[in-house]
Each structure stands twice: as structure tokens, then as C-alpha cells.
PDB file of C-alpha atoms in Angstrom:
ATOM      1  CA  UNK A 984      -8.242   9.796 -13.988  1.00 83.00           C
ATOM      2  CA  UNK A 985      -6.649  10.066 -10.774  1.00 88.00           C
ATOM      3  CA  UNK A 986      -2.954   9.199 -10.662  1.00 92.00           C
ATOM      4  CA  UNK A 987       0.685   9.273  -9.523  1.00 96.00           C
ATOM      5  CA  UNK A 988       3.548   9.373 -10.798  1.00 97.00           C
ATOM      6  CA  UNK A 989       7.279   8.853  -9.320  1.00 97.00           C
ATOM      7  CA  UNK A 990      10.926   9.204 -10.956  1.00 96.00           C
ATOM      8  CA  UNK A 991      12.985   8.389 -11.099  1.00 96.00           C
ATOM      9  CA  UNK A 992      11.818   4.349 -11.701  1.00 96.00           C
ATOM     10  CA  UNK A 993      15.298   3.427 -10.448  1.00 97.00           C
ATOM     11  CA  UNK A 994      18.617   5.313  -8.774  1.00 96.00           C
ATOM     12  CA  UNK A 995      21.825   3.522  -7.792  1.00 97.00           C
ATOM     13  CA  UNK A 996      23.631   5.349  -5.707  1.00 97.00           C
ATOM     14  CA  UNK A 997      27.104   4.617  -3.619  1.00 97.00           C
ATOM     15  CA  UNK A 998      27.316   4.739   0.108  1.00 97.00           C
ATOM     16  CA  UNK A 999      27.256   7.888   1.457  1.00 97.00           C
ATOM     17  CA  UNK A1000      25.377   9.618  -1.349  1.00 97.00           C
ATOM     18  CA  UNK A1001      21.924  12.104  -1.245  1.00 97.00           C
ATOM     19  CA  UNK A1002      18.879  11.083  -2.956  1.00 98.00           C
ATOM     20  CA  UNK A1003      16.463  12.615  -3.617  1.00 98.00           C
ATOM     21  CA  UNK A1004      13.221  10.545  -4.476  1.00 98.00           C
ATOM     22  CA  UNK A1005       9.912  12.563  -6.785  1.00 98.00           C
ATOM     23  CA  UNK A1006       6.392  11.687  -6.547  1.00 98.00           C
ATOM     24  CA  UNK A1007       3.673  14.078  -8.258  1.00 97.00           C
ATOM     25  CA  UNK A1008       0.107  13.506  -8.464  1.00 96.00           C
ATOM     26  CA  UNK A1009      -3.234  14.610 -10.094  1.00 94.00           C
ATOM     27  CA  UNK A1010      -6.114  13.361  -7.958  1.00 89.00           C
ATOM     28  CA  UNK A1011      -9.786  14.632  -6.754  1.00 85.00           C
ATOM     29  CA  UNK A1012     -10.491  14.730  -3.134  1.00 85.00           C
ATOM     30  CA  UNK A1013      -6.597  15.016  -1.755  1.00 90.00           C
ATOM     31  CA  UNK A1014      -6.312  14.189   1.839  1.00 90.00           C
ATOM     32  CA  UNK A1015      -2.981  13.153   2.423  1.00 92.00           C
ATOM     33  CA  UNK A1016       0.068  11.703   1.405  1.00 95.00           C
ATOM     34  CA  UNK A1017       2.302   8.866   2.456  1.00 95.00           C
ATOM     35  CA  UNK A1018       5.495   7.513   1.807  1.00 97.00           C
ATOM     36  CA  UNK A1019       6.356   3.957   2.302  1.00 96.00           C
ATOM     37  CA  UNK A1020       9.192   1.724   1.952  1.00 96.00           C
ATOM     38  CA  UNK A1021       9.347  -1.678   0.900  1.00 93.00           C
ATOM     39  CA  UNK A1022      12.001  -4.374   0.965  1.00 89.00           C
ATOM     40  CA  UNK A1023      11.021  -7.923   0.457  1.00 78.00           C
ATOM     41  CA  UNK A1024       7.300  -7.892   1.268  1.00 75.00           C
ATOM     42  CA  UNK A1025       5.136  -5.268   2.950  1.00 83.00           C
ATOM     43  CA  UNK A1026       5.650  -1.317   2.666  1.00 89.00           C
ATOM     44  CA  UNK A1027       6.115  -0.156   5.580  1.00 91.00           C
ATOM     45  CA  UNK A1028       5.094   3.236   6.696  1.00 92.00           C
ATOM     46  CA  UNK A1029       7.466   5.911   6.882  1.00 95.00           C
ATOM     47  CA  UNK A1030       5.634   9.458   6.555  1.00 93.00           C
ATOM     48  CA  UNK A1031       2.545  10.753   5.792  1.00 93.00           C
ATOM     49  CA  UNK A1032       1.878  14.802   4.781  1.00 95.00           C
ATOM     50  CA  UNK A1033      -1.061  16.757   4.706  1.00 92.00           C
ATOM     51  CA  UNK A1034       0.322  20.369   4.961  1.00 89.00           C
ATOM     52  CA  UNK A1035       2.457  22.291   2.216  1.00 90.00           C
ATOM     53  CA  UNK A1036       5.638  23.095   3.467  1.00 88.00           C
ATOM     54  CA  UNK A1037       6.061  21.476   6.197  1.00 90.00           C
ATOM     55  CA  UNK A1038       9.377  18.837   6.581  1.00 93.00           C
ATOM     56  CA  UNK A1039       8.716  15.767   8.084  1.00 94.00           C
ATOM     57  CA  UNK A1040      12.195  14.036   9.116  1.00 96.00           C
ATOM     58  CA  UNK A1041      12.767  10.982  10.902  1.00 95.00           C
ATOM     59  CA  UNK A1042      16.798  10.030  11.099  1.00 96.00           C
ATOM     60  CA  UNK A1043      18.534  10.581   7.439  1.00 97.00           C
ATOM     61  CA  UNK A1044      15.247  10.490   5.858  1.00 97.00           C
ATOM     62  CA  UNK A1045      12.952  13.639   5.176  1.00 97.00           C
ATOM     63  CA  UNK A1046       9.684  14.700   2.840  1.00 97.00           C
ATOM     64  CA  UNK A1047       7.665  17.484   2.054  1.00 96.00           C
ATOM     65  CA  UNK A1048       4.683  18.046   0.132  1.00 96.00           C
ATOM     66  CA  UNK A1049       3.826  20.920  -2.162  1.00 94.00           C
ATOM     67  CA  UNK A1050       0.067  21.048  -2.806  1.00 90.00           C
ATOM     68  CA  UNK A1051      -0.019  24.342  -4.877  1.00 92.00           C
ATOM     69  CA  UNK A1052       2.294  21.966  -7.431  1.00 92.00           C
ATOM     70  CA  UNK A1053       1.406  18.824  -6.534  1.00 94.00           C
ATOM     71  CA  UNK A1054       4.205  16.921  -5.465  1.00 95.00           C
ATOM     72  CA  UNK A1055       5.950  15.630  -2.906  1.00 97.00           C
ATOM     73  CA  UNK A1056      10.079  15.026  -2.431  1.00 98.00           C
ATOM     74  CA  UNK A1057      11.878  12.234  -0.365  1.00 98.00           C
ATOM     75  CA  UNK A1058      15.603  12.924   0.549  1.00 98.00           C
ATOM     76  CA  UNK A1059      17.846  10.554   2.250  1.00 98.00           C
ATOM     77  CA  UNK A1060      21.439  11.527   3.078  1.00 97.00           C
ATOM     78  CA  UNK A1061      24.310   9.814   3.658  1.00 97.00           C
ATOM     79  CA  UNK A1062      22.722   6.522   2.209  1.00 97.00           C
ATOM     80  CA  UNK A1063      23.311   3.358   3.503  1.00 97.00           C
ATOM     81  CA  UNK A1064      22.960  -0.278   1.641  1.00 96.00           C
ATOM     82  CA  UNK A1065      20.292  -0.742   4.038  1.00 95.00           C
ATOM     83  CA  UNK A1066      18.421   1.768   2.651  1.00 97.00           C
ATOM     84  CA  UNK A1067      18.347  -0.778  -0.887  1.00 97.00           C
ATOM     85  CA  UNK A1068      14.515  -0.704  -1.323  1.00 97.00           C
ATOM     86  CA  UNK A1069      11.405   0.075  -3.549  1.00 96.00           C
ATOM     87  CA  UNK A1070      10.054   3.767  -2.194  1.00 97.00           C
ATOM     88  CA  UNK A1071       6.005   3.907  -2.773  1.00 97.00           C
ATOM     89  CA  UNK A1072       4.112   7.108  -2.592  1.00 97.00           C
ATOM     90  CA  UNK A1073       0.841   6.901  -2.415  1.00 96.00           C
ATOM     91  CA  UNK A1074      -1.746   9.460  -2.011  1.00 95.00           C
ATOM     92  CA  UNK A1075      -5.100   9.549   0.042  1.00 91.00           C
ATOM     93  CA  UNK A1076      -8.047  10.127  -1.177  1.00 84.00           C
ATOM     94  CA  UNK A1077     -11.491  11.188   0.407  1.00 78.00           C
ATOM     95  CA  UNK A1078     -12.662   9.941   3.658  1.00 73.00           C
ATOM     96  CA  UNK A1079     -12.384   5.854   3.226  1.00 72.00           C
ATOM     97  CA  UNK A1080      -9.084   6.000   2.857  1.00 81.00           C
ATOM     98  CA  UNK A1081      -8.635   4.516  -0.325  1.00 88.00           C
ATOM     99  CA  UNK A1082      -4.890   4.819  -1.558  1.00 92.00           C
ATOM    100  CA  UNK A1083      -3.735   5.554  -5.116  1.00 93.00           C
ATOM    101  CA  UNK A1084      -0.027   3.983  -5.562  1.00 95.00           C
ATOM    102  CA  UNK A1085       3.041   5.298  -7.915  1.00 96.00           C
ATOM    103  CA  UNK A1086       4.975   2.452  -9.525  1.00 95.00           C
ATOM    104  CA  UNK A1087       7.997   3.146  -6.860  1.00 96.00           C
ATOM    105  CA  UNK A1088      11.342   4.119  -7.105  1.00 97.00           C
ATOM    106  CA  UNK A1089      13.707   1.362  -6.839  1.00 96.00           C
ATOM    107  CA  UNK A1090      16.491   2.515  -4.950  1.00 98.00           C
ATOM    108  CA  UNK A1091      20.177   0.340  -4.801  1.00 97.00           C
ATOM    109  CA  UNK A1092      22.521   1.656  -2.432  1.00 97.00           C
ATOM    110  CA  UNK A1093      26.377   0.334  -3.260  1.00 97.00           C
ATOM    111  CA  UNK A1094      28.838  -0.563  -0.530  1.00 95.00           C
TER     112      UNK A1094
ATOM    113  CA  UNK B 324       5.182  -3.197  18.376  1.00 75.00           C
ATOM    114  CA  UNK B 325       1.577  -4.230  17.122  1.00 80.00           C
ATOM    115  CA  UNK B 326       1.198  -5.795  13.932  1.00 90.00           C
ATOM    116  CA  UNK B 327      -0.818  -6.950  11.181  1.00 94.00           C
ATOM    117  CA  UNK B 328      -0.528 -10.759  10.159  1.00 95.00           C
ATOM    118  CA  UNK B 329      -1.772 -12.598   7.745  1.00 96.00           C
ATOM    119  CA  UNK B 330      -2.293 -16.450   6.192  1.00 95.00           C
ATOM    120  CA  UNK B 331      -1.185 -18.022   4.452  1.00 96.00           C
ATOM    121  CA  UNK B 332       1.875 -16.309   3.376  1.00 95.00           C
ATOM    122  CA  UNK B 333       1.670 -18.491  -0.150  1.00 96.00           C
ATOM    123  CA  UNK B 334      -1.575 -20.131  -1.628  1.00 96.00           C
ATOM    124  CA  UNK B 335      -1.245 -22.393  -4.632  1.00 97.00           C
ATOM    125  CA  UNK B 336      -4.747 -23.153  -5.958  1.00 97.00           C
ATOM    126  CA  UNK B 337      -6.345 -24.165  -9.412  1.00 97.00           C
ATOM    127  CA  UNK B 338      -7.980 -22.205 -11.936  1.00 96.00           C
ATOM    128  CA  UNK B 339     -11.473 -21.870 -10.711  1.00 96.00           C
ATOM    129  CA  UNK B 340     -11.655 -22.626  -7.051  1.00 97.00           C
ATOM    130  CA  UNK B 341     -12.040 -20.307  -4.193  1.00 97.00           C
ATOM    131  CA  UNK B 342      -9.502 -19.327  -1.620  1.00 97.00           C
ATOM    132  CA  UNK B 343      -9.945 -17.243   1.222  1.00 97.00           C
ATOM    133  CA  UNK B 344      -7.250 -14.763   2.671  1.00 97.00           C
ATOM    134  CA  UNK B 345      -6.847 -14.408   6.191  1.00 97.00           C
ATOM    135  CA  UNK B 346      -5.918 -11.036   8.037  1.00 96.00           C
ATOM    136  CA  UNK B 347      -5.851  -9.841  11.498  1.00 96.00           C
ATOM    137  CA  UNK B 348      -5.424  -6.600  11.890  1.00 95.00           C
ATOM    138  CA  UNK B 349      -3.636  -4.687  14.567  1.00 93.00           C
ATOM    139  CA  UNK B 350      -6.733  -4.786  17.529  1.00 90.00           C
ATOM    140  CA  UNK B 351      -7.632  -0.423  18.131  1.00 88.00           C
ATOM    141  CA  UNK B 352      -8.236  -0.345  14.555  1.00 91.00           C
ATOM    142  CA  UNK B 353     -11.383   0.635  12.566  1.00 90.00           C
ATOM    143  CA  UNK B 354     -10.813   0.311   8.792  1.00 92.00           C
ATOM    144  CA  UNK B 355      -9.537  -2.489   6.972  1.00 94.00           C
ATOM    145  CA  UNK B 356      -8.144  -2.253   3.569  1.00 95.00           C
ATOM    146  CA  UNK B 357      -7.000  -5.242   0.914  1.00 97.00           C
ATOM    147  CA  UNK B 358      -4.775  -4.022  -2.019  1.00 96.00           C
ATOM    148  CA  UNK B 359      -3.150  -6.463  -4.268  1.00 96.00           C
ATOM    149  CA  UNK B 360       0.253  -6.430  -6.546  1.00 93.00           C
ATOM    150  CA  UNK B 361       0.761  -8.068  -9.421  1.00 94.00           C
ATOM    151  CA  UNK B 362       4.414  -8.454  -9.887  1.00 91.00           C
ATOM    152  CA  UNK B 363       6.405  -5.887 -11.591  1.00 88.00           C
ATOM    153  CA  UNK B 364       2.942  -3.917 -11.387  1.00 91.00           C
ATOM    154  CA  UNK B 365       1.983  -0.786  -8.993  1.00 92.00           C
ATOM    155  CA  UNK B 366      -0.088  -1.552  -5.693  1.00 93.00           C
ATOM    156  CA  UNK B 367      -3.565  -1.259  -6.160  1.00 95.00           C
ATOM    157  CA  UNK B 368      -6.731  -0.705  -4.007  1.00 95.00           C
ATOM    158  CA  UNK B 369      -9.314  -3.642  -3.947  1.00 96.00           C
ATOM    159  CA  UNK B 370     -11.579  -2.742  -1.107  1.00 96.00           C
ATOM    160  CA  UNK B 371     -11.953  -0.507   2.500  1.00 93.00           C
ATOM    161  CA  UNK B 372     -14.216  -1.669   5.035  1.00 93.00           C
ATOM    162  CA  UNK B 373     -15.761  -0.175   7.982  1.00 91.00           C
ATOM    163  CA  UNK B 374     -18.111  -0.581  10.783  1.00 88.00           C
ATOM    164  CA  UNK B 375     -19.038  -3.599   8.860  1.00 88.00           C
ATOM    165  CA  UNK B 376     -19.392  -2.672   5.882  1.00 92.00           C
ATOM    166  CA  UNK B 377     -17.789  -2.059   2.654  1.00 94.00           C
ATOM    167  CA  UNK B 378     -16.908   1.851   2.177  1.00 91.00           C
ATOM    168  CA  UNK B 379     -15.407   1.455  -1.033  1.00 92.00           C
ATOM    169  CA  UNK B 380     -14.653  -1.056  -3.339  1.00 93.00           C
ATOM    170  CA  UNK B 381     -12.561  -0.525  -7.133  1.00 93.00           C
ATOM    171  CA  UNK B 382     -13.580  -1.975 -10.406  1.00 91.00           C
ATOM    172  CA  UNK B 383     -10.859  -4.749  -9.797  1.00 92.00           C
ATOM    173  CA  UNK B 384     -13.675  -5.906  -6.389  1.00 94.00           C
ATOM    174  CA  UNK B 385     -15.948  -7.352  -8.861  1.00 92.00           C
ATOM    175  CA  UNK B 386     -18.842 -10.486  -8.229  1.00 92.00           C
ATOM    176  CA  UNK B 387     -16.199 -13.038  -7.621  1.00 95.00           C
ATOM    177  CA  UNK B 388     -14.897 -11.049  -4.337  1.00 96.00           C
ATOM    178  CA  UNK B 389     -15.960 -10.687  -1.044  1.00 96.00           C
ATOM    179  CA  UNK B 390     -14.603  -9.956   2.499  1.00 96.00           C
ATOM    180  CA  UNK B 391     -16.260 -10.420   5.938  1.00 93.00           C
ATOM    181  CA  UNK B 392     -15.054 -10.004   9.288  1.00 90.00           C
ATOM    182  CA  UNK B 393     -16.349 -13.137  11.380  1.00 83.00           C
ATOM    183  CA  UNK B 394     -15.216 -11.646  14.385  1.00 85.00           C
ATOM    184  CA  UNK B 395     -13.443  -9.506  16.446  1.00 76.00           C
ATOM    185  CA  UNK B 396      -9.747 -10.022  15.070  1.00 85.00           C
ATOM    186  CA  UNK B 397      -9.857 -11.294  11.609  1.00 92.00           C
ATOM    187  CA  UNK B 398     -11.082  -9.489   8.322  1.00 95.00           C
ATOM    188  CA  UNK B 399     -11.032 -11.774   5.453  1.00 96.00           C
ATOM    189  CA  UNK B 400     -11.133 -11.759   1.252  1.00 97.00           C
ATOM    190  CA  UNK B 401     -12.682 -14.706  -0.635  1.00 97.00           C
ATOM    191  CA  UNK B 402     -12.054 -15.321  -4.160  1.00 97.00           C
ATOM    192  CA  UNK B 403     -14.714 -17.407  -5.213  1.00 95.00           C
ATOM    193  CA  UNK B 404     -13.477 -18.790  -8.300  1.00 94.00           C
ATOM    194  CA  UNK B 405      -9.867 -17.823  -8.822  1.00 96.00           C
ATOM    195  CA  UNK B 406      -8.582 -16.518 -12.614  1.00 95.00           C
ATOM    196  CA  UNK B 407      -4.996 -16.796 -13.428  1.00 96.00           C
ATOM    197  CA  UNK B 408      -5.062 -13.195 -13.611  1.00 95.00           C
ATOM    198  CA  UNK B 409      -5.762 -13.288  -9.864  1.00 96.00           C
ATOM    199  CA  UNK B 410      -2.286 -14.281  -9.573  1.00 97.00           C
ATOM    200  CA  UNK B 411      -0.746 -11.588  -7.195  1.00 97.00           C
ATOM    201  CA  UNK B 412       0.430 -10.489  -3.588  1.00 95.00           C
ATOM    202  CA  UNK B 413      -2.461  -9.544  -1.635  1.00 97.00           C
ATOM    203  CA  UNK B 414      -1.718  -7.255   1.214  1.00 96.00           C
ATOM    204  CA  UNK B 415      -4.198  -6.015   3.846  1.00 97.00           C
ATOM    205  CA  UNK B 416      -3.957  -2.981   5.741  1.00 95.00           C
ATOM    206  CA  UNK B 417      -5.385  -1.687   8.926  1.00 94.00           C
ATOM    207  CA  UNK B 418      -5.521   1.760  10.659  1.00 91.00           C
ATOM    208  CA  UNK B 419      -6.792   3.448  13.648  1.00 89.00           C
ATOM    209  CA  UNK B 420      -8.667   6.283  11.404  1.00 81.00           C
ATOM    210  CA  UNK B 421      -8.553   6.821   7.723  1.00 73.00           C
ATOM    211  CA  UNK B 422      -5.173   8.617   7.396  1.00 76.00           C
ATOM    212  CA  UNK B 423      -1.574   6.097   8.216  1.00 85.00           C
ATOM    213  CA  UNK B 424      -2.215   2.453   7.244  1.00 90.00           C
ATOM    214  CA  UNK B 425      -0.139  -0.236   8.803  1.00 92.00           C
ATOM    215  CA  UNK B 426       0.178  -3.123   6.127  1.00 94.00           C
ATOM    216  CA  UNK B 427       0.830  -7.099   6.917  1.00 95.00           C
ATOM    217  CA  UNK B 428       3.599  -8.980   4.774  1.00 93.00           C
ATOM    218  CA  UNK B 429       0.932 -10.469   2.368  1.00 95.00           C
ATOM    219  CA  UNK B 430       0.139 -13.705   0.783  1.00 97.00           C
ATOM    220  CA  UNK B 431       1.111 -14.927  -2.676  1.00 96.00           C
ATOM    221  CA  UNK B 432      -1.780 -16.047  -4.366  1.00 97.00           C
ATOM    222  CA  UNK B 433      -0.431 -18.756  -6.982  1.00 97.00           C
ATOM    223  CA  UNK B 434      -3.692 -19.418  -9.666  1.00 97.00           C
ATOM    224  CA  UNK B 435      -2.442 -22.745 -11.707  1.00 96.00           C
TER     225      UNK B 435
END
């Protein structure tokens, strides 16, 4: 059964603090995989990794994927408590698209 | 930035009638996606759709469900005769190819 899996389920941190978010998975047909973060409502979209190795950063927020291992790693530094969220990862599969969702890691950042 | 909506953002309906979800999707894109979220539960994939068709559906996107897109802008998913268990957020998604999907803010479907 395809799957993924995050931890931890849920990190408080204090402002200022590294985190460092896991997601691994075990699915057939890999094509990519995304990282999303959601507040109230909808996740919205912050990365998406199809090549081992390679660091995707945008601001104080970074990822990288392993595929010989199967995971994937989401680091924030110097957290903010606008950075208070649920982090999805969610993994690709084939060519419609379909995405397979972890259960999120629900991040509170205190002031 | 483009967006994608959709309506309502909360439906209250009774056990057994149908409700239909409205999306529009942002307007280069090609595939449509609905995913749904019970609370406290993981996301999970209902249904893509392409060039018209359905590409995939999951065991969830059973008899009772159905989407359509009526025309150029909106891409839609009926419940025809809603389950309490249907109770859930119901996000759709939209992207240019099959890799980054944008998703809208959802509606809370309320099944009395």
C-alpha cells in the first residue's frame, strides 16, 4: 500500500529556533514530491522535488529529497510565529497526478 | 497572482440530498483535482480530471460522485445523495501539467 509518513506529528518551538520537519514514503510510480503549508484553510504550495540531492530554498525555508532512502527533510531557521502551521508532504504519483498525503506536522512557533 | 476559488465556502445540507461543489480553477490549467479532509484526518485524493475526462478516480469516488466541467472556467463535484460520513473540507486543485498543484480554500461540507 502506498504511503507516507511524517514526524514528528507536532514540534513547538520558540522564536528563533531550527526545525527540521521528516517525511518518508513507500510508493509505486514516484514522480515527485511536494511540500505544502497550511494555516487555516488551503495548503499552499511551497516546494516540489524530483531530484536526490538537490536543495531547494526559498527565504528561511529549505528541502531535499533522498530517493535512494526515501525521504525528504524540511528545515526552517530562525522561526518565526508566522511560520505556526500544519506542514503536508505529499508525494506524486504516476502521470495523473494523483497525490498521496502524510498526516502533517503541526508546527507552533512561540513568541 | 492567479487563483483558484471556490463555492460555497460552507454547505449545510441533509442526510440524503445532493450538493454540488463549485471550482474555478486558475484559467492556463489542464488538470483538475478534488481531494477532501475529514477533520483531524490526512488529505486524501478523490478524483483528477483531464481533457474531459476522468484520469483517475480512488475508492472514496464511488456511484454517488461525479464531476463535470460545464464550461470553460468551472470544474464541479456532485454528491448525489450526501452520507454523514461525507462530512469534510473539500478542496480542489488545479495545475498547468501534472507536477505543482495550486489548491483553492475549500468548502465545508456540513451532512445533518
Amino acid at each position: 500500500e502506498d504511503k507516507v509518513v511524517q514526524s514528528p506529528l507536532s514540534l513547538v518551538v520558540h522564536e528563533g529556533d531550527t526545525v527540521t520537519l521528516n517525511c518518508s514514503y513507500e510508493v509505486t510510480n514516484f514522480r515527485s514530491l511536494l511540500w505544502y503549508k497550511q494555516e487555516k484553510k488551503a495548503p499552499t504550495f511551497l516546494f516540489m522535488l524530483t531530484s536526490s540531492g538537490i536543495e531547494k530554498k526559498s527565504g528561511r525555508l529549505s528541502s531535499i529529497l533522498d530517493k535512494k532512502e526515501l525521504f525528504s527533510i524540511l528545515n526552517i531557521t530562525a522561526t518565526q510565529t508566522g511560520d505556526s502551521a500544519v506542514y503536508l508532504c505529499a508525494v506524486k504519483m504516476g502521470n495523473t497526478g494523483k497525490l498521496i498525503f502524510g498526516q502533517g506536522t503541526t508546527l507552533q512557533v512561540k513568541p | 497572482e492567479p487563483e483558484v476559488t471556490q463555492t460555497p465556502s460552507h454547505q449545510v445540507t441533509q442526510m440524503g440530498q445532493e450538493v454540488i461543489l463549485r471550482c474555478v480553477p486558475i484559467s492556463n490549467h489542464l488538470y483538475f483535482y478534488w481531494y477532501r479532509q475529514i477533520l483531524g484526518q490526512k488529505v486524501e485524493f478523490l478524483v483528477s480530471f483531464y481533457n474531459n475526462e476522468i484520469s483517475e478516480k480512488s475508492e472514496i469516488f464511488d456511484d454517488q460522485f461525479s464531476v463535470e466541467r460545464p464550461d470553460g472556467s468551472n470544474f464541479t463535484l456532485k454528491i448525489r445523495s450526501t452520507k454523514l460520513e461525507d462530512s469534510a473540507m473539500y478542496f480542489c486543485a488545479s495545475s498547468e501539467s501534472p507536477d505543482t498543484q495550486y489548491f483553492g480554500p475549500g468548502t465545508r461540507l456540513t451532512v445533518l
